[in-house]
Short mmCIF file of C-alpha atoms in Angstrom, two decimals:
data_model
loop_
_atom_site.label_atom_id
_atom_site.label_comp_id
_atom_site.label_asym_id
_atom_site.label_seq_id
_atom_site.Cartn_x
_atom_site.Cartn_y
_atom_site.Cartn_z
CA UNK A 286 0.00 0.00 0.00
CA UNK A 287 2.60 2.50 1.12
CA UNK A 288 5.07 2.80 -1.71
CA UNK A 289 2.59 2.36 -4.51
CA UNK A 290 0.03 4.85 -3.25
CA UNK A 291 2.70 7.46 -2.54
CA UNK A 292 4.10 7.42 -6.05
CA UNK A 293 0.62 7.32 -7.53
CA UNK A 294 -0.32 10.45 -5.58
CA UNK A 295 2.96 12.17 -6.43
CA UNK A 296 2.38 11.45 -10.11
CA UNK A 297 -1.16 12.76 -9.82
CA UNK A 298 -0.10 16.00 -8.15
CA UNK A 299 2.60 16.51 -10.80
CA UNK A 300 0.09 16.11 -13.59
CA UNK A 301 -2.29 18.77 -12.24
CA UNK A 302 -0.23 21.95 -12.68
CA UNK A 303 1.58 20.76 -15.81
CA UNK A 304 -1.14 21.93 -18.17
CA UNK A 305 -1.48 25.50 -17.03
CA UNK A 306 0.19 28.57 -18.44
CA UNK A 307 2.86 26.65 -20.30
CA UNK A 308 2.85 29.16 -23.15
CA UNK A 309 4.42 31.94 -21.07
CA UNK A 310 8.18 32.02 -20.51
CA UNK A 311 9.35 31.05 -17.02
CA UNK A 312 10.25 33.81 -14.57
CA UNK A 313 11.95 32.51 -11.44
CA UNK A 314 12.15 34.24 -8.06
CA UNK A 315 9.86 36.98 -6.85
CA UNK A 316 8.17 35.57 -3.75
CA UNK A 317 7.71 38.00 -0.85
CA UNK A 318 10.40 37.72 1.81
CA UNK A 319 9.87 34.95 4.43
CA UNK A 320 6.62 33.79 2.77
CA UNK A 321 8.28 30.53 1.70
CA UNK A 322 8.64 29.64 5.39
CA UNK A 323 11.59 27.59 6.57
CA UNK A 324 12.26 23.86 6.17
CA UNK A 325 10.49 21.75 8.77
CA UNK A 326 12.22 18.72 10.32
CA UNK A 327 10.69 16.41 7.70
CA UNK A 328 11.62 18.70 4.79
CA UNK A 329 8.30 20.36 3.95
CA UNK A 330 8.30 24.17 3.77
CA UNK A 331 6.67 25.62 6.88
CA UNK A 332 7.68 26.20 10.43
CA UNK A 333 10.33 24.15 12.20
CA UNK A 334 8.09 21.39 13.54
CA UNK A 335 5.20 21.42 11.11
CA UNK A 336 4.41 22.09 7.44
CA UNK A 337 2.62 25.22 6.27
CA UNK A 338 0.43 25.49 3.18
CA UNK A 339 3.24 27.32 1.37
CA UNK A 340 5.50 25.98 -1.37
CA UNK A 341 9.30 25.79 -1.05
CA UNK A 342 11.53 28.16 -3.04
CA UNK A 343 11.28 31.80 -4.04
CA UNK A 344 9.24 31.29 -7.19
CA UNK A 345 5.81 32.68 -7.96
CA UNK A 346 3.23 31.02 -10.20
CA UNK A 347 5.42 31.88 -13.20
CA UNK A 348 8.53 29.93 -12.23
CA UNK A 349 10.48 27.22 -10.46
CA UNK A 350 12.14 27.52 -7.08
CA UNK A 351 14.69 25.62 -5.05
CA UNK A 352 15.60 25.36 -1.40
CA UNK A 353 18.20 23.52 0.65
CA UNK A 354 18.51 23.32 4.40
CA UNK A 355 20.54 22.00 7.27
CA UNK A 356 19.11 21.64 10.78
CA UNK A 357 20.59 20.59 14.10
CA UNK A 358 18.70 19.96 17.32
CA UNK A 359 20.63 19.57 20.57
CA UNK A 360 18.40 18.37 23.41
CA UNK A 361 19.45 17.14 26.84
CA UNK A 362 20.51 13.60 25.91
CA UNK A 363 20.40 13.47 22.11
CA UNK A 364 21.80 15.09 18.98
CA UNK A 365 19.80 15.38 15.78
CA UNK A 366 20.84 16.56 12.33
CA UNK A 367 18.94 16.72 9.09
CA UNK A 368 19.63 18.05 5.64
CA UNK A 369 17.45 18.22 2.59
CA UNK A 370 16.45 19.82 -0.66
CA UNK A 371 13.11 20.84 -2.11
CA UNK A 372 11.89 22.15 -5.42
CA UNK A 373 8.85 24.36 -5.87
CA UNK A 374 6.97 24.28 -9.14
CA UNK A 375 4.94 27.39 -9.97
CA UNK A 376 4.27 28.03 -6.27
CA UNK A 377 1.86 25.11 -6.57
CA UNK A 378 3.70 21.81 -6.09
CA UNK A 379 6.58 21.04 -3.76
CA UNK A 380 8.80 17.95 -3.91
CA UNK A 381 11.29 17.37 -1.12
CA UNK A 382 13.93 14.93 0.09
CA UNK A 383 15.39 14.96 3.60
CA UNK A 384 17.83 12.73 5.46
CA UNK A 385 17.65 12.64 9.27
CA UNK A 386 20.21 11.36 11.78
CA UNK A 387 19.37 10.91 15.44
CA UNK A 388 22.28 10.10 17.76
CA UNK A 389 21.46 8.48 21.11
CA UNK A 390 24.84 9.33 22.71
CA UNK A 391 25.07 7.79 26.23
CA UNK A 392 21.44 6.63 26.14
CA UNK A 393 22.35 4.18 23.38
CA UNK A 394 24.47 2.23 25.85
CA UNK A 395 21.68 2.26 28.45
CA UNK A 396 19.25 0.88 25.85
CA UNK A 397 21.71 -1.90 24.97
CA UNK A 398 22.27 -0.46 21.48
CA UNK A 399 25.76 0.80 22.17
CA UNK A 400 27.04 4.30 22.93
CA UNK A 401 26.44 6.78 20.11
CA UNK A 402 24.01 4.43 18.37
CA UNK A 403 22.29 6.48 15.66
CA UNK A 404 18.93 6.10 14.00
CA UNK A 405 18.49 7.48 10.50
CA UNK A 406 15.62 8.06 8.14
CA UNK A 407 15.00 9.18 4.57
CA UNK A 408 11.87 11.17 3.75
CA UNK A 409 10.46 11.96 0.33
CA UNK A 410 7.65 14.49 0.43
CA UNK A 411 5.15 16.04 -1.94
CA UNK A 412 2.83 18.93 -1.19
CA UNK A 413 0.18 20.49 -3.42
CA UNK A 414 -1.35 23.89 -2.70
CA UNK A 415 -4.92 23.16 -3.74
CA UNK A 416 -6.54 26.55 -3.08
CA UNK A 417 -6.13 30.03 -1.68
CA UNK A 418 -3.07 32.10 -0.97
CA UNK A 419 -0.99 32.96 2.11
CA UNK A 420 -1.23 36.71 1.53
CA UNK A 421 -3.44 37.88 -1.34
CA UNK A 422 -6.63 35.85 -1.65
CA UNK A 423 -9.72 36.00 0.53
CA UNK A 424 -9.19 32.26 1.00
CA UNK A 425 -6.19 31.17 3.12
CA UNK A 426 -3.62 28.87 1.53
CA UNK A 427 -4.76 25.24 1.70
CA UNK A 428 -2.41 22.37 0.91
CA UNK A 429 -2.40 18.58 0.94
CA UNK A 430 0.80 16.63 1.47
CA UNK A 431 2.32 13.17 1.72
CA UNK A 432 5.59 12.05 3.26
CA UNK A 433 7.05 8.64 2.53
CA UNK A 434 9.47 7.71 5.30
CA UNK A 435 11.99 4.86 5.32
CA UNK A 436 13.80 4.12 8.56
CA UNK A 437 17.39 2.88 8.23
CA UNK A 438 17.37 0.59 11.29
CA UNK A 439 14.49 -1.81 10.60
CA UNK A 440 15.66 -4.63 12.88
CA UNK A 441 16.25 -2.33 15.84
CA UNK A 442 12.96 -0.41 15.58
CA UNK A 443 11.10 -3.72 15.36
CA UNK A 444 12.95 -4.93 18.45
CA UNK A 445 11.75 -1.76 20.20
CA UNK A 446 8.18 -2.75 19.35
CA UNK A 447 7.52 -0.92 16.09
CA UNK A 448 5.50 -2.81 13.50
CA UNK A 449 7.21 -1.44 10.42
CA UNK A 450 10.32 0.40 9.24
CA UNK A 451 8.51 2.45 6.61
CA UNK A 452 5.35 4.49 6.51
CA UNK A 453 3.44 7.26 4.83
CA UNK A 454 2.08 10.38 6.54
CA UNK A 455 -0.81 12.29 4.97
CA UNK A 456 -1.51 15.86 5.99
CA UNK A 457 -3.66 18.90 5.25
CA UNK A 458 -2.51 22.42 6.13
CA UNK A 459 -4.25 25.79 6.22
CA UNK A 460 -2.06 28.91 6.51
CA UNK A 461 -2.74 32.63 6.49
CA UNK A 462 -0.67 35.78 6.93
CA UNK A 463 -2.95 38.41 8.47
CA UNK A 464 -1.14 41.52 7.19
CA UNK A 465 -3.32 43.91 9.18
CA UNK A 466 -1.91 42.34 12.37
CA UNK A 467 1.45 41.07 10.96
CA UNK A 468 0.48 37.63 12.25
CA UNK A 469 0.75 34.28 10.52
CA UNK A 470 -1.37 31.37 11.69
CA UNK A 471 -1.10 27.84 10.38
CA UNK A 472 -2.81 24.60 11.31
CA UNK A 473 -2.13 21.07 10.12
CA UNK A 474 -3.92 17.76 10.61
CA UNK A 475 -1.76 14.69 10.03
CA UNK A 476 -2.60 11.02 9.58
CA UNK A 477 0.42 9.06 10.80
CA UNK A 478 1.69 5.86 12.37
CA UNK A 479 5.19 7.26 12.90
CA UNK A 480 6.98 7.02 16.25
CA UNK A 481 9.13 10.15 16.80
CA UNK A 482 8.55 11.15 13.13
CA UNK A 483 9.50 7.58 12.12
CA UNK A 484 13.00 7.57 13.65
CA UNK A 485 11.66 4.85 16.00
CA UNK A 486 9.65 3.12 13.28
CA UNK A 487 5.94 2.97 12.56
CA UNK A 488 3.11 1.60 14.67
CA UNK A 489 3.76 -0.33 17.84
CA UNK A 490 2.60 -2.78 20.46
CA UNK A 491 0.10 -0.25 21.87
CA UNK A 492 -1.34 0.83 18.53
CA UNK A 493 -0.72 -0.12 14.93
CA UNK A 494 -3.30 2.04 13.15
CA UNK A 495 -3.29 5.51 11.70
CA UNK A 496 -4.15 8.27 14.14
CA UNK A 497 -4.95 11.94 13.57
CA UNK A 498 -2.48 14.43 15.04
CA UNK A 499 -2.78 18.24 15.15
CA UNK A 500 -0.03 20.76 14.59
CA UNK A 501 0.03 24.53 14.64
CA UNK A 502 2.25 27.59 14.25
CA UNK A 503 1.74 31.21 15.22
CA UNK A 504 4.25 33.84 14.13
CA UNK A 505 4.47 37.59 14.57
CA UNK A 506 6.47 39.58 12.03
CA UNK A 507 8.42 42.24 13.95
CA UNK A 508 10.21 43.74 10.97
CA UNK A 509 10.59 42.98 7.29
CA UNK A 510 13.17 40.27 7.96
CA UNK A 511 12.35 39.02 11.47
CA UNK A 512 9.53 36.86 12.78
CA UNK A 513 9.09 35.26 16.18
CA UNK A 514 6.56 32.66 17.22
CA UNK A 515 5.66 29.34 18.72
CA UNK A 516 4.64 25.91 17.54
CA UNK A 517 2.81 22.85 18.77
CA UNK A 518 2.71 19.31 17.45
CA UNK A 519 0.70 16.49 18.96
CA UNK A 520 2.22 13.03 18.69
CA UNK A 521 1.04 9.43 18.66
CA UNK A 522 2.02 7.11 21.50
CA UNK A 523 2.38 3.67 19.97
CA UNK A 524 5.38 2.12 21.74
CA UNK A 525 4.95 0.50 25.15
CA UNK A 526 8.58 0.96 26.20
CA UNK A 527 9.07 4.53 24.98
CA UNK A 528 6.39 7.08 25.83
CA UNK A 529 6.07 9.90 23.30
CA UNK A 530 5.04 13.46 24.21
CA UNK A 531 3.64 16.43 22.30
CA UNK A 532 6.20 18.92 20.98
CA UNK A 533 6.48 22.66 21.57
CA UNK A 534 8.89 25.33 20.45
CA UNK A 535 9.45 29.08 20.54
CA UNK A 536 11.38 30.41 17.55
CA UNK A 537 12.91 33.43 15.88
CA UNK A 538 13.42 33.39 12.10
CA UNK A 539 15.71 35.95 10.54
CA UNK A 540 16.10 36.68 6.86
CA UNK A 541 19.87 37.18 6.46
CA UNK A 542 19.48 38.02 2.78
CA UNK A 543 16.97 37.41 0.02
CA UNK A 544 18.23 33.82 -0.17
CA UNK A 545 19.22 32.91 3.39
CA UNK A 546 17.00 32.38 6.42
CA UNK A 547 18.37 31.44 9.84
CA UNK A 548 16.09 30.06 12.55
CA UNK A 549 16.83 29.51 16.20
CA UNK A 550 14.31 27.89 18.54
CA UNK A 551 13.97 26.56 22.04
CA UNK A 552 12.25 23.18 21.73
CA UNK A 553 10.56 20.98 24.31
CA UNK A 554 10.34 17.50 22.81
CA UNK A 555 9.25 15.72 26.00
CA UNK A 556 10.12 12.07 26.42
CA UNK A 557 12.17 10.44 23.65
CA UNK A 558 13.30 6.80 23.56
CA UNK A 559 12.62 6.22 27.28
CA UNK A 560 14.25 9.43 28.57
CA UNK A 561 12.00 12.34 29.52
CA UNK A 562 12.64 16.07 29.64
CA UNK A 563 14.27 16.46 26.23
CA UNK A 564 14.57 20.22 25.88
CA UNK A 565 17.13 22.16 23.93
CA UNK A 566 18.07 24.26 20.97
CA UNK A 567 16.95 24.01 17.35
CA UNK A 568 19.12 25.72 14.73
CA UNK A 569 18.36 25.76 11.04
CA UNK A 570 19.76 27.48 7.99
CA UNK A 571 17.88 27.59 4.70
CA UNK A 572 18.98 28.78 1.29
CA UNK A 573 16.19 29.44 -1.20
CA UNK A 574 16.16 30.56 -4.82
CA UNK B 744 -27.89 58.37 -19.61
CA UNK B 745 -28.92 61.63 -17.97
CA UNK B 746 -27.87 60.12 -14.64
CA UNK B 747 -24.36 59.53 -15.95
CA UNK B 748 -24.25 63.05 -17.39
CA UNK B 749 -25.32 64.61 -14.13
CA UNK B 750 -22.78 62.48 -12.29
CA UNK B 751 -20.09 63.70 -14.68
CA UNK B 752 -21.12 67.27 -14.00
CA UNK B 753 -21.19 66.71 -10.26
CA UNK B 754 -17.74 65.15 -10.22
CA UNK B 755 -15.74 68.24 -10.98
CA UNK B 756 -12.34 66.48 -10.75
CA UNK B 757 -10.70 66.59 -14.18
CA UNK B 758 -9.60 63.37 -15.87
CA UNK B 759 -6.19 64.81 -16.50
CA UNK B 760 -4.56 67.81 -14.86
CA UNK B 761 -2.44 70.33 -16.80
CA UNK B 762 0.88 68.73 -17.67
CA UNK B 763 -0.62 65.23 -17.79
CA UNK B 764 -1.38 63.07 -20.81
CA UNK B 765 -5.06 62.79 -21.71
CA UNK B 766 -7.06 59.74 -20.67
CA UNK B 767 -10.40 58.38 -21.86
CA UNK B 768 -13.27 59.91 -19.88
CA UNK B 769 -14.49 58.06 -16.80
CA UNK B 770 -16.62 58.79 -13.75
CA UNK B 771 -14.41 59.78 -10.84
CA UNK B 772 -15.36 58.21 -7.52
CA UNK B 773 -13.67 57.29 -4.26
CA UNK B 774 -14.95 53.76 -4.92
CA UNK B 775 -12.32 53.58 -7.69
CA UNK B 776 -9.61 53.58 -4.99
CA UNK B 777 -10.32 49.88 -4.49
CA UNK B 778 -10.33 49.88 -0.68
CA UNK B 779 -12.32 51.35 2.17
CA UNK B 780 -10.39 53.98 4.10
CA UNK B 781 -9.13 53.54 7.66
CA UNK B 782 -11.15 55.28 10.35
CA UNK B 783 -9.56 57.75 12.74
CA UNK B 784 -6.29 59.56 12.14
CA UNK B 785 -3.80 56.98 13.51
CA UNK B 786 -2.76 55.75 10.06
CA UNK B 787 -2.50 59.25 8.61
CA UNK B 788 -0.24 60.21 11.51
CA UNK B 789 1.80 56.99 11.12
CA UNK B 790 2.49 58.07 7.52
CA UNK B 791 3.38 61.63 8.56
CA UNK B 792 0.34 63.16 6.93
CA UNK B 793 -0.03 64.22 3.31
CA UNK B 794 3.63 65.30 3.13
CA UNK B 795 4.85 61.90 4.28
CA UNK B 796 2.49 60.14 1.85
CA UNK B 797 3.87 62.35 -0.92
CA UNK B 798 7.43 61.31 -0.07
CA UNK B 799 6.45 57.60 0.08
CA UNK B 800 4.78 57.75 -3.35
CA UNK B 801 7.70 59.69 -4.78
CA UNK B 802 10.16 57.14 -3.39
CA UNK B 803 8.17 54.20 -4.72
CA UNK B 804 7.49 55.63 -8.18
CA UNK B 805 11.08 56.78 -8.67
CA UNK B 806 12.30 53.30 -7.76
CA UNK B 807 9.66 51.63 -9.96
CA UNK B 808 10.66 53.54 -13.12
CA UNK B 809 14.33 52.67 -12.53
CA UNK B 810 13.72 49.05 -11.51
CA UNK B 811 15.26 46.28 -13.65
CA UNK B 812 12.30 43.95 -12.99
CA UNK B 813 9.27 46.21 -13.39
CA UNK B 814 10.71 49.41 -14.89
CA UNK B 815 9.56 48.61 -18.41
CA UNK B 816 5.93 48.31 -17.28
CA UNK B 817 6.10 51.94 -16.14
CA UNK B 818 8.24 53.61 -18.83
CA UNK B 819 5.37 54.29 -21.23
CA UNK B 820 3.24 55.73 -18.42
CA UNK B 821 2.63 59.35 -17.48
CA UNK B 822 4.73 59.62 -14.31
CA UNK B 823 3.21 62.96 -13.26
CA UNK B 824 -0.35 61.65 -13.39
CA UNK B 825 0.64 58.36 -11.75
CA UNK B 826 2.23 60.15 -8.81
CA UNK B 827 -0.76 62.46 -8.38
CA UNK B 828 -3.36 59.68 -8.47
CA UNK B 829 -1.27 57.39 -6.22
CA UNK B 830 -0.91 60.16 -3.64
CA UNK B 831 -4.69 60.68 -3.79
CA UNK B 832 -5.34 56.93 -3.49
CA UNK B 833 -2.92 56.37 -0.58
CA UNK B 834 -4.10 59.57 1.13
CA UNK B 835 -7.78 58.56 0.73
CA UNK B 836 -7.19 55.00 2.07
CA UNK B 837 -5.06 56.29 4.97
CA UNK B 838 -7.85 58.77 5.80
CA UNK B 839 -5.47 61.69 5.49
CA UNK B 840 -7.98 64.07 3.93
CA UNK B 841 -8.08 63.42 0.15
CA UNK B 842 -10.52 62.27 -2.49
CA UNK B 843 -9.47 59.85 -5.23
CA UNK B 844 -10.01 61.11 -8.77
CA UNK B 845 -8.22 58.33 -10.67
CA UNK B 846 -9.54 55.30 -12.50
CA UNK B 847 -10.43 51.99 -10.86
CA UNK B 848 -7.72 49.33 -10.51
CA UNK B 849 -9.02 47.04 -13.26
CA UNK B 850 -9.13 49.84 -15.90
CA UNK B 851 -5.84 51.42 -14.87
CA UNK B 852 -4.00 48.06 -15.10
CA UNK B 853 -5.74 46.78 -18.24
CA UNK B 854 -3.38 45.17 -20.77
CA UNK B 855 -0.28 45.92 -18.67
CA UNK B 856 0.44 42.18 -18.39
CA UNK B 857 1.33 42.48 -14.70
CA UNK B 858 2.37 39.14 -13.16
CA UNK B 859 2.57 38.09 -9.51
CA UNK B 860 6.34 38.64 -9.47
CA UNK B 861 5.79 42.25 -10.64
CA UNK B 862 3.17 42.89 -7.96
CA UNK B 863 5.51 41.48 -5.28
CA UNK B 864 8.33 43.65 -6.61
CA UNK B 865 6.20 46.79 -6.36
CA UNK B 866 5.28 45.79 -2.78
CA UNK B 867 9.02 45.60 -2.00
CA UNK B 868 9.67 49.02 -3.53
CA UNK B 869 6.79 50.45 -1.51
CA UNK B 870 8.27 48.81 1.61
CA UNK B 871 11.64 50.44 0.81
CA UNK B 872 9.97 53.84 0.44
CA UNK B 873 8.00 53.40 3.67
CA UNK B 874 11.18 52.31 5.47
CA UNK B 875 12.97 55.39 4.16
CA UNK B 876 10.12 57.51 5.58
CA UNK B 877 10.63 55.60 8.89
CA UNK B 878 7.04 54.42 9.06
CA UNK B 879 6.32 51.95 11.85
CA UNK B 880 6.48 48.38 10.49
CA UNK B 881 3.10 47.33 11.89
CA UNK B 882 1.50 50.39 10.23
CA UNK B 883 3.24 49.45 6.96
CA UNK B 884 1.61 46.01 7.05
CA UNK B 885 -1.77 47.45 8.03
CA UNK B 886 -1.61 49.63 4.92
CA UNK B 887 -0.47 46.70 2.75
CA UNK B 888 -3.46 44.69 4.00
CA UNK B 889 -5.70 47.28 2.25
CA UNK B 890 -3.74 47.01 -1.00
CA UNK B 891 -3.32 43.20 -1.08
CA UNK B 892 -6.89 42.34 -2.23
CA UNK B 893 -6.37 44.63 -5.27
CA UNK B 894 -4.14 41.97 -6.83
CA UNK B 895 -7.26 40.42 -8.39
CA UNK B 896 -7.67 43.56 -10.52
CA UNK B 897 -3.94 44.13 -11.10
CA UNK B 898 -2.38 40.73 -11.87
CA UNK B 899 -3.16 38.93 -15.13
CA UNK B 900 -5.15 41.78 -16.74
#
């Protein structure tokens, strides 16, 4: 089900915008500053923890855009890094790839995996803005997305209780920049089986089915190049041995230039892989064209 | 027909002022400004009154004519009339004591071939001009929120 349906949907979303406006020459770039968001942990354009209904890259509906990002998260007991790329097609369709590494440091030894044991995951994502606009339309931007995730440590995540080492998330996002208040609000509903985004596999002994999770961002634009805000992401709790908590962060995103956005956040990720109180710093740098 | 004639007579504002190129006749109305004005005088004060609005429009229009992205859209246009009608439009929307005598947004942008990238570029040039006038950022965005819905009549005409 997973792999086939993902590629079928990706092919479908690609086919939709291909027919429109092909007669006009391409004009790349031109998106308003910061309105492409940053790269979320799983690679979709948005906030740090959750996708927004915006499309990666600086293009408008007349062109193609590109973004690349690197993110590190340093919480109490763990290190996390991810890097990825995304293309935006006519500000309509986004395709992304992200690789995640999650290092368990000392906890790895306590879990019997060995010190510095690292989980990894590859994520291929597609997002289609189906209606509306972040800034201009009466209707807010509305997008549908899929994320195919493949965990690199299948045997270990199964030993932890996960049912699978791959899975597909489906999500819908609604995002709006309220210019009159300089406030951006975004909400996402996600269907997922993933434990800690999938880094601990998919499904578990407590639950093996899809559940609906809710995610949200609120940001206040203080100046042309600076926004601050907070995020929330509810999480499933499928593994008996490793409780999973909802995520929170408070962030500041700074446009260093037209092409570079730096984000720093304080994140509370709760309990991860049996150890609670995982709070720390999120740092991300995005280049977009 | 007589209604339109009497409206034309009532609206004394000329279609083109001395020194401006002629335009096809139209019925002048504040409704042509494309947005309802703010209430109160907070926004007018934030923009430093009619003089500040004049400097913002001057800064934006000067940049627009010289801009590598959107300059060629403006070159064939009457800069004197554009500045005058933009000042009137901004001043009317900001409730700074003006009436708008220009055309509506759909007619004034007809056949210009403006794309989203051009609209965004003009927003950036307006932001630069507002920054130069040291207008509070939140007030800048409040003003832009009045202009944003106009993109339906500006882009793709």
